[in-house]
Coordinates of N, CA and C in Angstrom, one line a residue:
Chain A
G1 N 72.9 -5.9 -19.7 CA 72.1 -4.4 -19.4 C 73.2 -3.3 -18.6
D2 N 73.3 -2.5 -18.6 CA 73.9 -1.5 -17.8 C 74.2 -2.0 -16.0
S3 N 75.1 -1.7 -15.3 CA 75.3 -2.3 -13.9 C 76.7 -1.6 -13.2
V4 N 76.6 -1.8 -12.3 CA 77.5 -1.3 -11.0 C 78.2 -2.4 -10.5
T5 N 79.5 -2.1 -10.2 CA 80.5 -3.4 -9.4 C 81.2 -2.4 -8.4
Q6 N 80.4 -3.0 -6.8 CA 81.1 -2.4 -5.5 C 82.2 -3.2 -5.1
M7 N 83.2 -2.7 -4.5 CA 83.7 -3.4 -3.4 C 83.0 -4.0 -2.4
E8 N 83.4 -5.4 -2.2 CA 82.7 -6.1 -0.7 C 83.0 -5.1 0.5
G9 N 82.4 -5.3 1.4 CA 82.5 -5.3 2.7 C 82.6 -6.4 3.5
P10 N 82.5 -5.9 4.9 CA 82.3 -4.5 5.4 C 83.7 -3.7 5.4
V11 N 84.1 -2.5 5.0 CA 85.0 -1.3 5.5 C 85.0 -1.2 6.8
T12 N 85.8 -1.3 7.4 CA 85.8 -0.9 9.4 C 86.7 0.2 9.4
L13 N 86.9 1.1 9.7 CA 88.0 2.3 10.0 C 87.4 2.8 11.2
S14 N 88.4 3.4 11.8 CA 88.7 4.4 13.0 C 88.0 5.9 12.6
E15 N 87.7 6.3 13.5 CA 87.0 7.9 13.4 C 88.3 8.7 12.8
E16 N 88.2 9.5 11.9 CA 88.7 10.6 11.3 C 89.8 9.5 10.2
A17 N 89.4 8.6 10.2 CA 90.5 7.7 9.0 C 89.6 8.9 7.6
F18 N 90.4 8.1 6.6 CA 90.2 8.2 5.4 C 89.2 7.0 4.9
L19 N 88.5 7.5 4.1 CA 87.3 6.3 3.2 C 87.4 6.4 1.9
T20 N 87.6 5.1 1.0 CA 87.3 5.1 0.1 C 86.4 3.9 -0.5
I21 N 85.6 3.8 -0.7 CA 84.4 2.7 -1.6 C 84.4 3.1 -3.1
N22 N 85.1 1.7 -3.5 CA 85.1 1.6 -5.0 C 83.8 1.1 -5.7
C23 N 83.9 1.9 -6.8 CA 82.5 1.5 -7.7 C 83.0 1.6 -9.1
T24 N 82.9 0.6 -9.8 CA 83.2 0.6 -11.2 C 81.7 0.2 -12.0
Y25 N 81.1 0.9 -13.2 CA 80.2 0.9 -14.2 C 80.5 0.1 -15.1
T26 N 79.8 -0.4 -16.0 CA 79.5 -1.1 -17.6 C 78.1 -0.6 -17.9
A27 N 78.1 0.5 -19.0 CA 76.8 1.0 -19.6 C 77.5 1.5 -21.0
T28 N 76.3 1.6 -21.9 CA 76.4 2.0 -22.9 C 76.2 3.7 -23.0
G29 N 77.1 4.3 -23.8 CA 77.2 5.8 -22.9 C 77.5 6.0 -22.0
Y30 N 77.3 7.4 -21.5 CA 77.7 8.0 -20.0 C 76.6 8.4 -19.4
P31 N 75.9 7.3 -19.0 CA 74.9 7.6 -18.1 C 75.0 8.5 -16.6
S32 N 74.1 8.9 -15.9 CA 74.5 9.6 -14.6 C 74.9 8.8 -13.6
L33 N 75.1 9.3 -12.8 CA 76.0 7.7 -11.4 C 75.6 8.3 -10.2
F34 N 75.5 7.9 -9.3 CA 74.6 8.1 -8.1 C 75.7 7.4 -7.0
W35 N 75.3 7.9 -5.7 CA 76.0 7.4 -4.8 C 74.6 7.3 -3.8
Y36 N 74.0 6.0 -3.0 CA 73.1 6.2 -2.0 C 73.4 5.5 -0.9
V37 N 72.6 6.5 0.1 CA 73.2 5.5 1.8 C 72.0 4.9 2.2
Q38 N 72.0 4.3 3.0 CA 71.2 3.3 3.7 C 71.0 3.5 5.0
Y39 N 70.8 4.1 6.0 CA 71.4 4.0 7.6 C 70.6 2.9 8.4
P40 N 70.7 2.1 9.1 CA 69.8 1.1 10.1 C 68.6 1.4 10.2
G41 N 68.2 0.4 9.3 CA 66.4 0.9 10.2 C 65.5 1.7 9.1
E42 N 66.3 2.2 8.0 CA 66.0 3.2 6.6 C 65.8 3.0 6.0
G43 N 65.1 3.7 5.2 CA 65.1 3.7 3.6 C 66.6 4.2 2.9
L44 N 66.7 4.3 1.3 CA 67.9 4.8 1.0 C 67.7 6.2 0.5
Q45 N 68.9 6.9 1.0 CA 68.8 8.6 0.4 C 69.7 8.7 -0.4
L46 N 69.4 9.7 -1.6 CA 70.7 10.2 -2.2 C 71.8 11.0 -1.8
L47 N 72.8 10.6 -1.7 CA 73.9 11.1 -1.3 C 74.4 12.2 -2.1
L48 N 74.7 11.8 -3.3 CA 75.4 12.4 -4.2 C 75.2 12.0 -5.6
K49 N 75.2 12.9 -6.5 CA 75.4 12.2 -8.1 C 76.5 13.4 -9.0
A50 N 76.8 12.7 -10.3 CA 77.3 13.3 -10.9 C 76.6 13.0 -12.4
T51 N 76.1 13.9 -13.4 CA 75.8 13.8 -14.5 C 76.4 13.6 -15.9
K52 N 77.3 14.1 -15.8 CA 78.8 13.6 -17.2 C 79.9 13.7 -16.8
A53 N 80.5 12.6 -17.7 CA 82.1 12.5 -17.3 C 82.8 14.0 -16.6
D54 N 83.5 13.4 -16.0 CA 84.3 14.7 -15.3 C 83.4 15.0 -14.2
D55 N 82.8 15.6 -14.1 CA 81.7 15.9 -12.7 C 82.2 15.3 -11.8
K56 N 82.2 16.1 -10.7 CA 82.4 15.7 -9.4 C 81.4 16.0 -8.4
G57 N 80.7 15.0 -7.7 CA 79.5 15.0 -7.2 C 80.1 15.1 -5.5
S58 N 79.4 16.2 -4.5 CA 79.8 16.5 -3.4 C 78.8 16.4 -2.4
N59 N 78.7 16.1 -1.3 CA 77.5 16.2 -0.3 C 78.2 15.8 1.3
K60 N 78.0 16.5 2.4 CA 78.1 15.9 3.7 C 79.7 15.5 3.7
G61 N 80.6 16.1 3.0 CA 82.1 15.6 2.9 C 82.3 14.8 2.2
F62 N 81.2 14.0 1.5 CA 81.8 12.6 0.4 C 81.7 13.7 -0.8
E63 N 82.7 13.2 -1.5 CA 83.3 12.9 -2.5 C 83.3 12.3 -4.0
A64 N 82.8 12.3 -4.8 CA 82.5 10.7 -6.0 C 83.0 11.6 -7.6
T65 N 84.2 11.2 -8.1 CA 84.3 12.0 -9.5 C 84.4 10.7 -10.8
Y66 N 83.4 11.1 -11.6 CA 83.0 10.5 -12.6 C 84.1 10.3 -13.8
R67 N 84.7 9.2 -13.9 CA 85.6 8.8 -14.2 C 85.6 8.0 -15.6
K68 N 85.5 8.8 -17.5 CA 85.0 7.4 -18.2 C 86.4 6.8 -18.6
E69 N 87.7 7.3 -18.0 CA 88.4 6.5 -18.7 C 88.7 5.1 -17.9
T70 N 88.1 5.2 -16.7 CA 88.6 3.8 -15.7 C 87.1 3.4 -15.4
T71 N 85.9 3.9 -16.0 CA 84.4 3.9 -15.7 C 84.3 3.4 -14.2
S72 N 84.2 4.6 -13.6 CA 84.7 4.0 -12.2 C 83.9 5.6 -11.7
F73 N 83.7 5.2 -10.0 CA 82.7 6.6 -9.7 C 82.7 6.5 -8.0
H74 N 84.2 6.4 -8.0 CA 84.6 5.9 -6.1 C 84.1 7.1 -5.3
L75 N 83.7 6.4 -4.4 CA 83.2 7.5 -3.2 C 84.3 7.6 -2.0
E76 N 84.3 8.9 -1.8 CA 85.9 9.5 -1.1 C 85.3 10.1 0.1
K77 N 86.0 10.3 1.4 CA 85.7 11.3 2.3 C 87.0 11.3 3.1
G78 N 87.5 12.5 3.8 CA 88.5 12.5 4.4 C 88.6 12.2 6.2
S79 N 88.0 12.2 6.0 CA 87.5 11.9 7.7 C 86.4 11.5 8.1
V80 N 86.5 10.0 8.4 CA 84.7 9.8 8.7 C 84.4 10.0 10.0
Q81 N 83.3 9.8 10.5 CA 83.1 9.6 12.1 C 81.9 8.8 12.1
V82 N 81.4 8.7 13.2 CA 80.9 7.6 13.6 C 79.6 7.4 12.9
S83 N 78.7 8.7 12.7 CA 77.5 9.0 12.4 C 77.4 8.4 10.7
D84 N 78.7 8.4 10.2 CA 78.5 7.8 8.7 C 78.8 6.4 8.6
S85 N 78.6 5.2 9.5 CA 78.5 4.2 10.0 C 77.0 3.9 9.2
A86 N 76.8 3.1 8.0 CA 75.7 2.9 7.0 C 76.0 1.8 5.9
V87 N 75.0 1.6 5.2 CA 75.6 0.9 4.0 C 75.2 2.1 2.7
Y88 N 76.4 1.6 1.5 CA 76.8 2.8 0.7 C 76.5 1.7 -0.4
F89 N 75.3 2.3 -1.5 CA 75.0 1.6 -2.7 C 75.7 2.9 -3.9
C90 N 76.4 2.0 -4.5 CA 76.5 2.8 -6.1 C 75.3 2.7 -6.8
A91 N 74.9 3.7 -7.9 CA 74.0 3.1 -8.5 C 73.7 3.9 -10.0
L92 N 73.3 3.4 -11.3 CA 73.4 3.8 -12.0 C 71.6 4.1 -13.1
P93 N 71.1 4.8 -14.0 CA 69.8 4.0 -14.4 C 70.1 3.1 -15.6
R94 N 68.6 2.5 -15.4 CA 68.5 1.3 -15.7 C 68.2 1.7 -17.5
S95 N 68.5 0.8 -18.3 CA 68.9 1.0 -19.5 C 67.8 1.3 -20.6
G96 N 68.2 2.2 -21.5 CA 66.8 2.2 -22.2 C 66.5 3.6 -22.5
G97 N 67.2 4.7 -20.9 CA 66.5 6.1 -21.3 C 65.9 5.8 -19.9
S98 N 65.7 5.2 -19.1 CA 64.9 5.4 -18.2 C 65.6 5.9 -16.7
Y99 N 64.6 6.7 -15.6 CA 65.5 7.3 -14.3 C 65.7 6.8 -13.6
I100 N 64.9 5.0 -13.0 CA 65.1 4.4 -12.2 C 66.3 3.8 -12.1
P101 N 66.8 3.5 -10.8 CA 68.3 3.2 -10.4 C 67.9 1.8 -10.6
T102 N 69.3 1.3 -11.2 CA 69.9 0.2 -10.3 C 71.1 0.1 -9.5
F103 N 70.8 -0.8 -8.7 CA 71.8 -0.4 -7.2 C 72.9 -1.4 -7.4
G104 N 74.2 -1.2 -6.8 CA 74.7 -2.3 -6.8 C 75.1 -3.1 -5.3
R105 N 75.6 -4.1 -5.3 CA 74.9 -4.4 -4.1 C 75.2 -4.2 -2.3
G106 N 76.0 -3.3 -2.6 CA 76.2 -2.3 -1.5 C 77.3 -2.7 -0.9
T107 N 77.8 -1.6 -0.4 CA 79.5 -1.8 0.8 C 78.8 -1.3 2.5
S108 N 78.9 -2.0 3.1 CA 78.8 -1.9 4.8 C 79.8 -1.2 5.0
L109 N 79.8 0.2 5.7 CA 80.5 1.0 6.6 C 80.5 1.1 8.1
I110 N 81.5 0.6 8.7 CA 81.4 0.8 10.0 C 82.3 1.5 10.9
V111 N 82.6 2.8 11.5 CA 83.2 3.5 11.8 C 83.6 3.4 13.2
H112 N 84.4 3.3 14.0 CA 84.8 3.2 15.6 C 85.2 4.3 16.1
P113 N 84.7 4.5 17.2 CA 85.2 5.8 18.2 C 86.9 5.5 18.3
Chain B
D1 N 56.4 18.1 6.2 CA 55.3 17.1 5.2 C 55.9 15.8 5.4
A2 N 55.1 14.9 5.0 CA 55.5 13.1 5.3 C 56.0 12.8 4.0
G3 N 57.3 12.0 4.1 CA 57.6 11.3 3.3 C 56.9 10.4 2.5
V4 N 57.8 9.0 2.1 CA 57.0 8.2 2.1 C 56.4 7.0 2.9
T5 N 55.1 6.5 3.1 CA 54.8 5.9 4.2 C 54.5 4.0 3.6
Q6 N 55.3 3.4 4.4 CA 54.9 2.0 4.0 C 54.3 1.3 5.3
S7 N 53.2 0.5 4.7 CA 52.6 -0.6 5.8 C 52.5 -1.2 5.5
P8 N 52.4 -2.7 6.1 CA 53.1 -2.4 7.7 C 54.5 -2.3 7.8
T9 N 55.2 -2.3 8.8 CA 56.0 -2.1 8.9 C 57.5 -3.6 8.9
H10 N 56.8 -4.3 9.7 CA 57.0 -6.0 9.3 C 55.8 -7.2 9.0
L11 N 56.3 -7.9 9.0 CA 54.8 -9.0 8.5 C 55.4 -10.5 8.1
I12 N 54.9 -11.4 9.2 CA 55.1 -12.9 9.1 C 54.1 -13.7 8.1
K13 N 54.5 -14.2 7.0 CA 53.8 -15.0 6.0 C 54.0 -16.9 6.0
T14 N 52.9 -17.4 5.7 CA 53.3 -18.8 5.8 C 53.3 -19.1 3.8
R15 N 54.3 -20.3 3.8 CA 54.6 -20.3 2.2 C 53.7 -20.6 1.7
G16 N 53.1 -20.1 0.5 CA 52.0 -20.4 -0.6 C 51.1 -19.4 -0.1
Q17 N 50.9 -18.6 0.7 CA 49.9 -17.2 1.6 C 50.2 -16.2 0.2
Q18 N 49.3 -15.1 0.4 CA 49.4 -13.9 -0.4 C 49.4 -12.7 0.7
V19 N 49.9 -11.7 -0.1 CA 50.7 -10.5 1.0 C 50.3 -9.4 0.0
T20 N 50.1 -8.3 0.7 CA 49.4 -7.1 0.1 C 50.3 -5.9 1.0
L21 N 51.4 -5.6 0.6 CA 52.3 -4.1 0.7 C 51.5 -3.0 0.2
R22 N 51.3 -2.0 0.9 CA 51.1 -1.0 1.0 C 52.0 0.3 0.9
C23 N 51.4 2.1 0.0 CA 52.7 2.6 0.0 C 51.9 3.9 -0.4
S24 N 52.3 5.0 0.2 CA 51.7 6.2 0.2 C 52.9 7.4 -0.5
P25 N 52.8 7.7 -1.1 CA 53.7 8.8 -1.9 C 53.9 9.6 -1.2
K26 N 55.2 10.5 -1.0 CA 55.7 11.7 -0.9 C 54.3 12.9 -1.6
S27 N 54.1 13.8 -0.6 CA 53.2 14.5 -1.4 C 53.6 15.5 -2.4
G28 N 52.9 15.3 -3.8 CA 53.7 16.2 -4.8 C 53.9 15.3 -6.1
H29 N 54.3 13.9 -5.3 CA 54.8 12.9 -6.3 C 53.7 12.1 -6.7
D30 N 54.0 11.6 -7.8 CA 53.0 10.9 -9.0 C 53.4 9.7 -9.5
T31 N 54.7 9.1 -9.1 CA 55.4 7.8 -9.6 C 55.8 7.3 -8.5
V32 N 55.2 5.9 -8.4 CA 55.8 4.8 -7.1 C 56.5 3.6 -7.7
S33 N 57.8 3.2 -7.3 CA 58.7 2.4 -8.0 C 58.6 1.6 -6.7
W34 N 58.9 0.1 -6.9 CA 58.9 -0.9 -5.5 C 60.1 -1.9 -6.2
Y35 N 60.9 -2.0 -5.0 CA 61.9 -2.9 -5.0 C 62.1 -3.7 -4.2
Q36 N 62.7 -4.6 -4.3 CA 62.7 -6.2 -3.2 C 64.5 -6.2 -2.8
Q37 N 64.6 -6.0 -1.4 CA 66.1 -5.8 -0.8 C 66.3 -7.2 -0.1
A38 N 66.8 -8.4 -0.7 CA 67.3 -9.5 0.4 C 68.6 -9.3 1.2
L39 N 68.5 -10.0 2.6 CA 69.9 -9.5 3.1 C 71.1 -9.7 2.6
G40 N 71.8 -8.4 2.7 CA 72.9 -8.4 2.3 C 73.2 -8.1 1.2
Q41 N 72.1 -7.6 0.1 CA 72.3 -7.2 -1.2 C 71.5 -6.0 -1.6
G42 N 71.9 -5.6 -3.1 CA 71.5 -4.2 -3.3 C 69.7 -4.4 -3.6
P43 N 69.1 -3.3 -3.3 CA 67.5 -3.4 -4.2 C 67.6 -3.9 -5.7
Q44 N 66.9 -4.6 -5.6 CA 66.4 -5.3 -6.9 C 64.9 -4.3 -7.7
F45 N 64.9 -4.1 -8.8 CA 63.7 -3.4 -9.4 C 62.9 -4.5 -9.6
I46 N 61.5 -4.1 -8.9 CA 60.5 -4.9 -9.4 C 59.0 -4.1 -10.5
F47 N 58.8 -3.3 -10.3 CA 58.0 -2.7 -11.4 C 57.8 -1.1 -10.9
Q48 N 57.5 -0.3 -11.9 CA 57.1 1.0 -11.4 C 55.3 1.7 -12.2
Y49 N 54.9 2.3 -11.4 CA 54.0 2.9 -11.4 C 53.4 4.3 -11.7
Y50 N 52.7 4.5 -13.0 CA 52.8 5.9 -13.2 C 51.5 6.1 -14.1
E51 N 50.3 7.1 -13.7 CA 49.2 7.1 -14.4 C 48.5 6.1 -14.3
E52 N 48.3 5.3 -13.1 CA 47.8 4.2 -12.5 C 48.0 3.0 -13.3
E53 N 49.3 2.9 -14.2 CA 49.5 1.7 -15.4 C 51.0 1.4 -14.5
E54 N 51.6 0.4 -14.8 CA 52.7 -0.2 -14.8 C 53.6 0.1 -15.8
R55 N 54.2 0.9 -16.2 CA 55.3 1.5 -17.1 C 56.4 0.6 -17.2
Q56 N 56.9 0.1 -16.0 CA 58.0 -0.8 -16.7 C 58.3 -1.5 -15.7
R57 N 59.2 -2.7 -15.5 CA 58.7 -3.9 -15.0 C 60.2 -4.7 -14.9
G58 N 60.6 -5.1 -13.8 CA 62.0 -5.5 -13.6 C 62.0 -7.1 -14.0
N59 N 62.7 -8.3 -13.9 CA 62.7 -9.7 -14.0 C 62.2 -10.3 -12.7
F60 N 61.1 -10.1 -12.3 CA 60.0 -10.8 -11.5 C 59.0 -11.1 -12.0
P61 N 58.6 -12.2 -11.3 CA 57.5 -13.6 -11.9 C 55.9 -13.0 -12.0
D62 N 55.1 -13.2 -12.6 CA 54.0 -12.6 -12.7 C 53.0 -12.9 -10.8
R63 N 53.7 -13.6 -10.0 CA 53.3 -13.7 -9.1 C 53.2 -12.3 -8.2
F64 N 54.2 -11.4 -8.6 CA 54.1 -10.1 -8.3 C 53.4 -9.0 -9.0
S65 N 52.1 -8.7 -8.5 CA 51.8 -7.6 -9.2 C 51.2 -6.2 -8.2
G66 N 50.8 -5.5 -8.8 CA 50.8 -3.8 -8.6 C 49.5 -2.9 -8.7
H67 N 49.7 -2.3 -8.1 CA 48.3 -1.2 -8.6 C 48.8 -0.2 -8.0
Q68 N 47.9 1.1 -8.7 CA 48.3 2.4 -8.4 C 46.7 3.2 -8.9
Y69 N 46.8 4.0 -6.9 CA 45.3 4.6 -7.0 C 45.3 6.1 -7.9
P70 N 43.7 6.5 -8.0 CA 44.1 7.7 -8.6 C 45.0 9.3 -7.6
N71 N 44.7 8.7 -6.0 CA 45.6 9.2 -4.6 C 46.9 9.2 -4.9
Y72 N 47.5 8.3 -6.2 CA 49.1 8.1 -6.4 C 49.5 7.1 -5.1
S73 N 48.9 6.3 -4.3 CA 49.1 5.7 -3.6 C 49.4 3.7 -4.5
S74 N 50.0 3.2 -3.9 CA 50.2 2.2 -4.6 C 50.0 0.7 -3.5
E75 N 49.9 -0.3 -4.3 CA 50.2 -1.5 -3.6 C 51.3 -2.7 -4.6
L76 N 51.4 -3.5 -3.5 CA 52.2 -4.5 -3.9 C 51.7 -6.1 -3.5
N77 N 51.2 -6.5 -4.4 CA 51.1 -7.9 -4.2 C 51.4 -8.9 -4.5
V78 N 52.2 -10.3 -3.8 CA 52.5 -11.2 -4.0 C 51.7 -12.5 -3.5
N79 N 51.6 -13.5 -4.7 CA 50.5 -14.4 -4.9 C 51.9 -15.8 -4.5
A80 N 51.4 -17.0 -4.0 CA 52.2 -17.8 -3.8 C 53.5 -18.1 -3.2
L81 N 53.6 -17.3 -2.0 CA 54.9 -17.1 -1.4 C 55.8 -17.8 -1.4
L82 N 56.9 -17.8 -1.5 CA 58.2 -18.6 -1.3 C 59.0 -18.5 -0.7
L83 N 59.6 -19.4 0.0 CA 60.8 -18.9 1.3 C 61.6 -17.8 0.8
G84 N 62.1 -17.5 -0.6 CA 62.7 -16.6 -1.1 C 61.9 -15.6 -1.3
D85 N 61.0 -15.5 -0.9 CA 60.6 -13.9 -1.0 C 61.2 -12.9 0.2
S86 N 61.2 -13.7 1.0 CA 61.5 -12.8 2.3 C 62.3 -12.3 1.9
A87 N 62.2 -10.4 2.7 CA 63.1 -9.4 1.9 C 62.3 -8.1 2.4
L88 N 63.2 -7.2 2.8 CA 62.7 -6.1 2.5 C 62.0 -5.2 1.5
Y89 N 61.1 -4.9 1.3 CA 60.2 -4.5 0.1 C 60.4 -2.7 0.3
L90 N 61.0 -2.1 -0.9 CA 60.9 -0.7 -0.6 C 59.9 0.1 -1.6
C91 N 59.6 0.8 -1.3 CA 58.7 1.8 -2.3 C 59.5 3.2 -2.5
A92 N 59.6 3.5 -3.6 CA 60.1 5.2 -4.0 C 59.1 5.8 -4.6
S93 N 59.1 7.1 -3.9 CA 58.2 7.6 -4.9 C 58.9 8.8 -5.6
S94 N 58.4 9.6 -6.8 CA 58.8 10.4 -7.6 C 58.2 11.1 -8.4
L95 N 58.4 12.1 -9.3 CA 57.5 12.9 -9.7 C 58.0 12.8 -11.3
N96 N 57.0 12.9 -12.0 CA 57.3 12.6 -13.3 C 58.1 11.3 -13.7
V97 N 58.1 10.6 -13.3 CA 58.8 9.0 -13.6 C 60.0 8.8 -13.1
G98 N 60.4 10.1 -12.4 CA 61.8 9.4 -11.4 C 62.9 10.8 -12.1
A99 N 61.9 11.5 -12.9 CA 63.0 12.8 -13.5 C 63.6 13.8 -12.7
Y100 N 63.1 13.8 -11.5 CA 63.4 14.8 -10.8 C 64.2 14.0 -9.1
G101 N 64.3 12.8 -9.6 CA 64.9 12.0 -8.1 C 64.0 11.0 -7.4
Y102 N 64.8 10.1 -6.7 CA 63.3 9.3 -5.8 C 63.3 9.9 -4.4
T103 N 62.2 9.3 -3.6 CA 62.6 9.5 -2.3 C 61.8 8.1 -2.0
F104 N 62.6 7.4 -0.9 CA 62.4 6.2 -0.6 C 61.8 5.8 1.0
G105 N 60.9 5.1 1.1 CA 60.6 4.9 2.2 C 61.2 3.7 3.0
S106 N 61.0 3.4 4.1 CA 61.7 2.9 5.1 C 61.7 1.2 4.7
G107 N 60.5 0.9 4.2 CA 60.4 -0.4 3.7 C 59.5 -1.2 4.7
T108 N 59.1 -2.5 4.0 CA 58.2 -3.6 4.8 C 59.0 -4.3 4.8
R109 N 60.0 -5.4 6.0 CA 60.1 -6.4 6.9 C 59.1 -7.7 6.5
L110 N 59.2 -8.5 5.2 CA 58.1 -9.5 4.9 C 59.4 -10.5 5.1
T111 N 58.6 -11.8 6.2 CA 59.2 -12.9 6.5 C 58.2 -14.3 6.3
V112 N 58.8 -15.1 5.3 CA 57.8 -16.0 4.5 C 58.1 -17.1 5.5
V113 N 57.5 -18.1 6.4 CA 57.9 -19.6 6.9 C 57.5 -20.4 6.3

């Protein structure tokens, strides 16, 4: 079935550093792709999405570009803050035309002052 | 406007027992999905309820069952608990089987001893 693979964490950065979290997908066709974020003690929140190839999703300074050539959807931010410390999940819909997200294993981000 | 509400927030059960977790969806939402998130892993889809019926199911045994009520609230039941059932259980609500995105609750932390 369709799936995503994320880089292992934790990713540890100093404040104002550049962030990249890698995500690659395996899918039939070109499904929508998503990044969700989970802050400590909370549920998941949709961070951004892209619905077709070459689309760029963006929110709160985070960006991700849907690249079909490399089947990737890497998450980037130019200058991270301590408040960005969280677990980030790449996701795509379940196979068969469903809207139900299937998640990667998550990448923990720790940002130090 | 209340988001997704889950109860209880924490629960400890003994192996072999049965447990019921509850979810109230966000106002205006009619679909409820349940996920299991083991420590350090991404959420795994259990099942989705829409119009009081189970519409889709993930790769979980029949020990996991659910229900949706006419007011759209939902329950997740797990019978014959195993130590491996210890996890964070997340409820996500949506409108029209998720066509417009998902809102997640903060989850119920189940510990089986």
